[in-house]
Amino acid sequence: MKRNQDLSEEKFQRRALQVPEAQARVCEYAKILEVEFVPLSQSCGRYLAESVSAPHPFPAFNRSGMDGYAVIAADTVDCNSENTVWLEVVDNIPCGAVPSVDITTGQAARIMTGAQVPIGADTVIMLEITETRITDGKTYVGIRKTQTAGRNITPCGFELSQDEPVLPKGTLISAGDIAVLAAFGVPSVKVHRRPKIGIFATGTELLEVHEPLQPGKIRNSNSPMLEALVREAGGEPVLLGAIVDDLELARNKVQMALETYDIVITTGGVSVGDYDVMGDLVREKSTEMLFNKVTMRPGSVTTAAVRGGKLLLALSGNPGACFVGFQLFARPVIGLMQGTLHPYLPEWTATLGEDYSKVNNYTRFVRARLEIREGILYAFPAKIDESSVMVTIKDSQCLIIVPPEERGLAAGAKIKVLKLPGEIQG
């Protein structure tokens, strides 16, 4: 009985941490995962486990920038509208072919866009300003305009030199990165394994999405949201259902999940009510609690603990707070486990689009949409941003940071925002 009394007393003795300190504590347990090779075609959205350097210059040869003739610029110094210089055409070089001869004074080679420029030639003259003739079975190209060396040629190594760094370790692979890797003949990519994330919801009041609504019950919207957020962060989510408000049942299910998955995320049951089982669970002796209160709104009851070396992140059951808690704490951990270089949401400066009057003793992270007007980035706070509000999550493109010392903000004020993943609409 005494242990239950201790747990009850400890519920009301929470020491709040600032957000950066709480983030640092959970990120200490973001152990980078083992590496694996994936086909290049499946590497988009993965994190490079090793740096990539150019194995050869790119382009690997002097490349023609247009259809025309490869010539020696010095052969055209006497060209003008009154004097046509005629050069013998000694080769025809389609794209993908290798020149058959070097070019010497008085000679030219017909060449296509992207083809290898022959040795000796130092400029390519566009086809449209030339003329041709055949004399004694030989083809000649006529030029009436002086050419400069290097024109219409992309030199070998123009984009990248051999051994030049291309992609650093920790790069989140995008379409452009895949193009570079393909150009250098990389068929498979070394990446870190995606973390497997077990997801629980707690609460006797929860219904599954497919169940009809019942008096006093609500559908479990947090678990599907967390499933999507985990995928967006690069993890592999596993939905483990809902846990009724029973401490022993919660203990067993969470323990099994921690033994199976890289991280366990729960939602609900972290406040100080009689049925908030996750709050009780993380205070047990077998668990190292990292924190159970953060100086933030929404989501001050966000809790983190370690059990058996695995991270347990218990988010608020209120949808708005659950969403914010994930973005601030779960997302960076999931990224770090894959070797990301940028685990935290990027901080931008924006202009406040509408007055925001709510004040609080804690830092508030206000859900907001972004809009660009005449080159200026504006942030418009959600009309209702209470912790329990769910519907405004769908319109959120950033989180406005409102420090506790602010006693309301006026439209036009310069503010800091945390940019959420996704495009800015409009």
Short mmCIF file of C-alpha atoms in Angstrom, two decimals, residues 3-352:
data_model
loop_
_atom_site.label_atom_id
_atom_site.label_comp_id
_atom_site.label_asym_id
_atom_site.label_seq_id
_atom_site.Cartn_x
_atom_site.Cartn_y
_atom_site.Cartn_z
CA ARG A 3 4.19 2.14 -2.77
CA ASN A 4 0.79 3.24 -4.09
CA GLN A 5 0.81 6.12 -1.62
CA ASP A 6 4.32 7.11 -2.82
CA LEU A 7 3.16 7.08 -6.45
CA SER A 8 0.19 9.26 -5.61
CA GLU A 9 2.34 11.78 -3.76
CA GLU A 10 4.90 11.88 -6.57
CA LYS A 11 2.19 12.67 -9.11
CA PHE A 12 1.92 16.17 -7.72
CA GLN A 13 5.67 16.79 -7.33
CA ARG A 14 6.68 17.23 -10.94
CA ARG A 15 9.77 19.26 -11.77
CA ALA A 16 9.30 20.98 -15.11
CA LEU A 17 12.15 21.09 -17.61
CA GLN A 18 12.69 23.64 -20.35
CA VAL A 19 12.06 22.24 -23.84
CA PRO A 20 15.75 22.24 -24.94
CA GLU A 21 16.82 20.32 -21.81
CA ALA A 22 14.02 17.79 -22.26
CA GLN A 23 14.98 17.34 -25.92
CA ALA A 24 18.61 16.81 -24.97
CA ARG A 25 17.64 14.11 -22.46
CA VAL A 26 15.62 12.02 -24.91
CA CYS A 27 18.18 12.48 -27.67
CA GLU A 28 20.86 10.93 -25.45
CA TYR A 29 19.04 7.64 -25.99
CA ALA A 30 18.80 7.99 -29.75
CA LYS A 31 21.23 5.19 -30.50
CA ILE A 32 22.15 5.19 -34.17
CA LEU A 33 20.97 1.98 -35.81
CA GLU A 34 22.92 -0.57 -37.82
CA VAL A 35 23.51 -0.09 -41.52
CA GLU A 36 22.04 -1.91 -44.48
CA PHE A 37 22.22 -1.65 -48.26
CA VAL A 38 19.12 -0.74 -50.24
CA PRO A 39 18.71 -0.49 -54.03
CA LEU A 40 19.16 3.02 -55.34
CA SER A 41 15.54 3.00 -56.53
CA GLN A 42 14.38 2.46 -52.92
CA SER A 43 16.72 4.92 -51.23
CA CYS A 44 14.61 8.10 -51.42
CA GLY A 45 13.82 9.28 -47.90
CA ARG A 46 16.64 7.26 -46.31
CA TYR A 47 19.74 8.65 -44.58
CA LEU A 48 23.22 8.00 -45.98
CA ALA A 49 25.36 5.96 -43.62
CA GLU A 50 28.63 7.00 -45.28
CA SER A 51 29.88 9.97 -47.27
CA VAL A 52 30.09 9.73 -51.05
CA SER A 53 32.94 11.19 -53.10
CA ALA A 54 33.15 11.40 -56.87
CA PRO A 55 34.85 8.24 -58.23
CA HIS A 56 35.63 10.08 -61.46
CA PRO A 57 35.28 13.61 -62.82
CA PHE A 58 31.85 14.69 -64.00
CA PRO A 59 31.41 15.02 -66.84
CA ALA A 60 34.05 12.39 -67.53
CA PHE A 61 34.99 13.98 -70.89
CA ASN A 62 34.76 17.31 -72.69
CA ARG A 63 31.11 17.39 -73.69
CA SER A 64 29.48 19.21 -76.60
CA GLY A 65 26.73 21.63 -75.62
CA MET A 66 24.95 21.58 -78.97
CA ASP A 67 24.68 20.07 -82.43
CA GLY A 68 27.33 21.50 -84.71
CA TYR A 69 31.01 21.13 -85.55
CA ALA A 70 33.99 20.68 -83.25
CA VAL A 71 36.80 22.89 -84.53
CA ILE A 72 40.00 24.66 -83.52
CA ALA A 73 39.19 28.27 -82.61
CA ALA A 74 42.47 29.50 -84.10
CA ASP A 75 41.32 28.27 -87.53
CA THR A 76 38.49 30.83 -87.50
CA VAL A 77 40.45 34.04 -86.80
CA ASP A 78 40.14 35.21 -90.42
CA CYS A 79 36.42 34.52 -90.68
CA ASN A 80 34.01 37.34 -91.53
CA SER A 81 30.97 37.99 -93.69
CA GLU A 82 33.23 38.50 -96.70
CA ASN A 83 35.59 35.59 -96.03
CA THR A 84 34.42 32.03 -95.45
CA VAL A 85 36.92 29.60 -93.95
CA TRP A 86 36.43 26.01 -95.13
CA LEU A 87 37.46 23.11 -92.88
CA GLU A 88 37.53 19.47 -93.89
CA VAL A 89 35.02 17.30 -91.96
CA VAL A 90 36.99 14.21 -90.88
CA ASP A 91 34.64 12.61 -88.34
CA ASN A 92 30.98 12.26 -87.37
CA ILE A 93 30.40 11.89 -83.62
CA PRO A 94 26.90 10.95 -82.41
CA CYS A 95 26.09 11.07 -78.70
CA GLY A 96 27.56 8.04 -76.96
CA ALA A 97 30.28 7.48 -79.56
CA VAL A 98 34.03 7.92 -79.16
CA PRO A 99 35.84 10.22 -81.65
CA SER A 100 37.75 8.18 -84.23
CA VAL A 101 40.44 10.78 -84.94
CA ASP A 102 42.04 13.81 -83.32
CA ILE A 103 41.39 17.20 -84.89
CA THR A 104 44.30 19.10 -86.41
CA THR A 105 44.55 22.48 -88.16
CA GLY A 106 42.15 22.74 -91.08
CA GLN A 107 39.87 19.98 -89.84
CA ALA A 108 36.44 19.73 -88.13
CA ALA A 109 34.19 16.99 -86.79
CA ARG A 110 30.39 16.83 -87.04
CA ILE A 111 29.17 16.44 -83.45
CA MET A 112 25.88 16.05 -81.59
CA THR A 113 24.72 17.51 -78.28
CA GLY A 114 26.22 15.59 -75.36
CA ALA A 115 28.86 13.84 -77.45
CA GLN A 116 32.55 13.65 -76.56
CA VAL A 117 34.60 16.47 -78.09
CA PRO A 118 37.61 15.08 -79.98
CA ILE A 119 41.15 15.80 -78.87
CA GLY A 120 42.52 18.89 -80.60
CA ALA A 121 39.17 20.68 -80.95
CA ASP A 122 38.60 23.50 -78.46
CA THR A 123 35.24 24.94 -79.52
CA VAL A 124 31.92 23.82 -81.00
CA ILE A 125 30.20 26.01 -83.57
CA MET A 126 26.43 25.69 -83.82
CA LEU A 127 25.06 23.98 -86.89
CA GLU A 128 22.74 26.84 -87.85
CA ILE A 129 25.56 29.28 -88.68
CA THR A 130 27.53 26.94 -90.91
CA GLU A 131 27.27 25.74 -94.49
CA THR A 132 28.64 22.65 -96.18
CA ARG A 133 29.96 21.61 -99.57
CA ILE A 134 31.45 18.50 -101.11
CA THR A 135 34.59 18.79 -103.21
CA ASP A 136 36.43 15.80 -104.72
CA GLY A 137 34.40 13.46 -102.50
CA LYS A 138 35.34 15.30 -99.31
CA THR A 139 32.92 17.24 -97.09
CA TYR A 140 33.82 20.70 -95.94
CA VAL A 141 32.12 23.03 -93.43
CA GLY A 142 32.11 26.75 -94.08
CA ILE A 143 32.40 29.26 -91.21
CA ARG A 144 31.95 33.02 -91.46
CA LYS A 145 32.25 34.05 -87.84
CA THR A 146 35.30 33.96 -85.58
CA GLN A 147 34.93 31.51 -82.69
CA THR A 148 36.42 31.69 -79.19
CA ALA A 149 38.06 28.74 -77.48
CA GLY A 150 35.90 26.85 -74.97
CA ARG A 151 32.58 27.96 -76.42
CA ASN A 152 29.71 25.41 -76.27
CA ILE A 153 31.91 22.85 -74.51
CA THR A 154 31.37 21.60 -70.97
CA PRO A 155 34.88 20.67 -69.83
CA CYS A 156 35.76 17.42 -68.10
CA GLY A 157 35.21 17.78 -64.33
CA PHE A 158 33.19 21.00 -64.74
CA GLU A 159 30.58 19.86 -62.20
CA LEU A 160 32.71 17.67 -59.95
CA SER A 161 36.36 16.70 -59.83
CA GLN A 162 37.50 13.18 -59.01
CA ASP A 163 37.45 12.52 -55.23
CA GLU A 164 35.53 15.74 -54.58
CA PRO A 165 32.93 15.31 -51.75
CA VAL A 166 29.45 14.82 -53.21
CA LEU A 167 27.07 13.84 -50.40
CA PRO A 168 27.94 13.93 -46.69
CA LYS A 169 27.09 11.16 -44.28
CA GLY A 170 23.65 11.78 -42.82
CA THR A 171 22.13 13.24 -45.98
CA LEU A 172 18.40 12.65 -46.36
CA ILE A 173 18.35 11.21 -49.87
CA SER A 174 16.17 13.11 -52.32
CA ALA A 175 15.51 12.86 -56.06
CA GLY A 176 18.48 15.11 -56.86
CA ASP A 177 20.78 12.97 -54.73
CA ILE A 178 19.58 9.85 -56.53
CA ALA A 179 20.42 11.49 -59.87
CA VAL A 180 23.97 12.14 -58.67
CA LEU A 181 24.40 8.62 -57.30
CA ALA A 182 23.09 7.13 -60.53
CA ALA A 183 25.45 9.29 -62.59
CA PHE A 184 28.37 7.86 -60.62
CA GLY A 185 27.21 4.27 -61.04
CA VAL A 186 26.05 3.59 -57.47
CA PRO A 187 23.46 0.76 -57.74
CA SER A 188 22.87 0.37 -53.99
CA VAL A 189 23.17 2.76 -51.09
CA LYS A 190 24.45 2.27 -47.56
CA VAL A 191 21.86 3.62 -45.13
CA HIS A 192 20.85 3.22 -41.51
CA ARG A 193 17.98 0.91 -40.68
CA ARG A 194 14.63 2.54 -40.08
CA PRO A 195 13.66 2.38 -36.38
CA LYS A 196 10.60 0.30 -35.54
CA ILE A 197 8.23 2.28 -33.33
CA GLY A 198 5.55 0.60 -31.21
CA ILE A 199 2.49 2.83 -30.70
CA PHE A 200 -0.07 2.48 -27.89
CA ALA A 201 -3.05 4.57 -26.94
CA THR A 202 -4.36 4.40 -23.37
CA GLY A 203 -7.85 4.98 -22.11
CA THR A 204 -10.97 2.94 -21.46
CA GLU A 205 -12.92 5.58 -23.37
CA LEU A 206 -11.30 4.81 -26.73
CA LEU A 207 -13.02 3.23 -29.70
CA GLU A 208 -11.32 1.95 -32.83
CA VAL A 209 -11.81 3.91 -36.04
CA HIS A 210 -14.25 1.37 -37.51
CA GLU A 211 -16.46 1.17 -34.40
CA PRO A 212 -19.76 3.07 -34.12
CA LEU A 213 -19.81 6.00 -31.72
CA GLN A 214 -21.08 5.22 -28.22
CA PRO A 215 -22.13 7.49 -25.33
CA GLY A 216 -19.10 8.72 -23.39
CA LYS A 217 -16.64 7.22 -25.87
CA ILE A 218 -14.34 8.78 -28.48
CA ARG A 219 -12.57 7.28 -31.46
CA ASN A 220 -8.84 6.76 -31.22
CA SER A 221 -7.55 9.42 -33.62
CA ASN A 222 -4.11 9.78 -32.01
CA SER A 223 -2.79 6.36 -33.01
CA PRO A 224 -3.43 6.78 -36.76
CA MET A 225 -1.97 10.28 -36.54
CA LEU A 226 1.16 8.98 -34.81
CA GLU A 227 1.44 6.19 -37.36
CA ALA A 228 1.53 8.79 -40.14
CA LEU A 229 3.95 11.06 -38.24
CA VAL A 230 6.35 8.16 -37.63
CA ARG A 231 6.34 7.30 -41.34
CA GLU A 232 6.90 10.95 -42.19
CA ALA A 233 9.92 10.97 -39.86
CA GLY A 234 11.38 7.88 -41.54
CA GLY A 235 10.40 5.28 -38.95
CA GLU A 236 8.39 2.08 -39.28
CA PRO A 237 5.27 2.36 -37.10
CA VAL A 238 3.52 -0.63 -35.55
CA LEU A 239 0.08 0.04 -34.08
CA LEU A 240 -0.41 -1.98 -30.90
CA GLY A 241 -3.97 -0.97 -30.10
CA ALA A 242 -5.40 0.69 -27.01
CA ILE A 243 -4.77 -0.15 -23.38
CA VAL A 244 -7.60 0.20 -20.88
CA ASP A 245 -6.87 2.03 -17.64
CA ASP A 246 -5.23 -0.87 -15.84
CA LEU A 247 -1.68 -0.44 -14.49
CA GLU A 248 -0.75 -4.14 -14.53
CA LEU A 249 -2.02 -4.58 -18.08
CA ALA A 250 -0.19 -1.45 -19.19
CA ARG A 251 3.02 -2.63 -17.54
CA ASN A 252 2.95 -5.98 -19.31
CA LYS A 253 2.08 -4.61 -22.73
CA VAL A 254 4.62 -1.81 -22.60
CA GLN A 255 7.34 -4.18 -21.39
CA MET A 256 6.70 -6.59 -24.27
CA ALA A 257 6.75 -3.70 -26.72
CA LEU A 258 10.04 -2.36 -25.35
CA GLU A 259 11.59 -5.80 -25.80
CA THR A 260 10.40 -5.90 -29.42
CA TYR A 261 10.71 -2.37 -30.83
CA ASP A 262 13.35 0.36 -30.90
CA ILE A 263 11.11 2.97 -29.27
CA VAL A 264 7.65 2.85 -27.71
CA ILE A 265 5.34 5.85 -27.96
CA THR A 266 2.14 6.03 -25.96
CA THR A 267 -0.57 8.63 -25.97
CA GLY A 268 -2.77 9.39 -22.98
CA GLY A 269 -2.58 8.51 -19.29
CA VAL A 270 0.23 10.90 -18.33
CA SER A 271 -1.65 13.47 -16.27
CA VAL A 272 -2.39 13.29 -12.53
CA GLY A 273 -5.84 11.72 -12.64
CA ASP A 274 -6.79 8.52 -10.84
CA TYR A 275 -6.70 6.53 -14.10
CA ASP A 276 -3.57 7.97 -15.70
CA VAL A 277 -1.65 4.69 -15.77
CA MET A 278 1.33 5.84 -17.83
CA GLY A 279 2.15 8.50 -15.26
CA ASP A 280 2.24 5.80 -12.61
CA LEU A 281 4.20 3.37 -14.77
CA VAL A 282 7.13 5.68 -15.45
CA ARG A 283 7.56 6.39 -11.74
CA GLU A 284 8.19 2.75 -10.88
CA LYS A 285 11.66 1.72 -9.66
CA SER A 286 12.29 -0.44 -12.74
CA THR A 287 12.03 2.65 -14.91
CA GLU A 288 14.43 5.59 -15.21
CA MET A 289 12.26 8.64 -15.63
CA LEU A 290 13.90 11.36 -17.71
CA PHE A 291 11.16 13.92 -17.12
CA ASN A 292 7.41 14.09 -16.57
CA LYS A 293 6.74 17.77 -17.08
CA VAL A 294 7.93 20.31 -19.66
CA THR A 295 7.50 24.09 -19.59
CA MET A 296 5.39 24.13 -22.74
CA ARG A 297 1.82 24.51 -23.87
CA PRO A 298 0.25 22.38 -25.11
CA GLY A 299 1.70 19.16 -23.73
CA SER A 300 3.28 20.12 -20.40
CA VAL A 301 2.61 16.58 -19.13
CA THR A 302 4.77 15.04 -21.87
CA THR A 303 6.81 12.30 -20.22
CA ALA A 304 9.90 10.33 -21.15
CA ALA A 305 11.50 7.34 -19.48
CA VAL A 306 13.99 4.57 -20.14
CA ARG A 307 13.34 0.93 -19.39
CA GLY A 308 15.77 -1.80 -20.28
CA GLY A 309 17.81 0.68 -22.29
CA LYS A 310 14.83 1.51 -24.53
CA LEU A 311 13.13 4.89 -24.74
CA LEU A 312 9.49 5.18 -23.70
CA LEU A 313 7.89 8.44 -24.78
CA ALA A 314 4.48 9.08 -23.22
CA LEU A 315 2.61 11.86 -24.98
CA SER A 316 -0.54 13.62 -23.89
CA GLY A 317 -3.86 12.12 -24.91
CA ASN A 318 -5.09 15.50 -26.06
CA PRO A 319 -4.64 15.51 -29.87
CA GLY A 320 -3.09 18.98 -30.14
CA ALA A 321 -0.62 18.24 -27.36
CA CYS A 322 0.14 14.79 -28.76
CA PHE A 323 0.94 16.33 -32.15
CA VAL A 324 3.24 19.01 -30.70
CA GLY A 325 4.93 16.56 -28.35
CA PHE A 326 5.76 14.25 -31.24
CA GLN A 327 7.26 17.06 -33.31
CA LEU A 328 9.46 18.32 -30.47
CA PHE A 329 10.62 15.01 -28.97
CA ALA A 330 9.85 11.92 -31.05
CA ARG A 331 10.79 13.30 -34.46
CA PRO A 332 14.39 14.25 -33.52
CA VAL A 333 14.98 10.88 -31.86
CA ILE A 334 13.71 8.96 -34.89
CA GLY A 335 15.91 11.07 -37.15
CA LEU A 336 19.03 10.69 -35.00
CA MET A 337 18.63 6.91 -34.95
CA GLN A 338 18.99 7.05 -38.74
CA GLY A 339 21.97 9.42 -38.66
CA THR A 340 20.27 12.65 -39.68
CA LEU A 341 22.34 15.85 -39.72
CA HIS A 342 19.31 17.98 -38.83
CA PRO A 343 17.13 16.31 -36.17
CA TYR A 344 15.11 19.34 -35.08
CA LEU A 345 12.43 21.29 -36.89
CA PRO A 346 13.99 24.27 -38.71
CA GLU A 347 13.41 27.64 -37.03
CA TRP A 348 12.31 30.44 -39.36
CA THR A 349 11.45 34.09 -38.89
CA ALA A 350 7.97 35.13 -40.01
CA THR A 351 5.52 38.00 -39.67
CA LEU A 352 2.46 37.44 -37.51
#
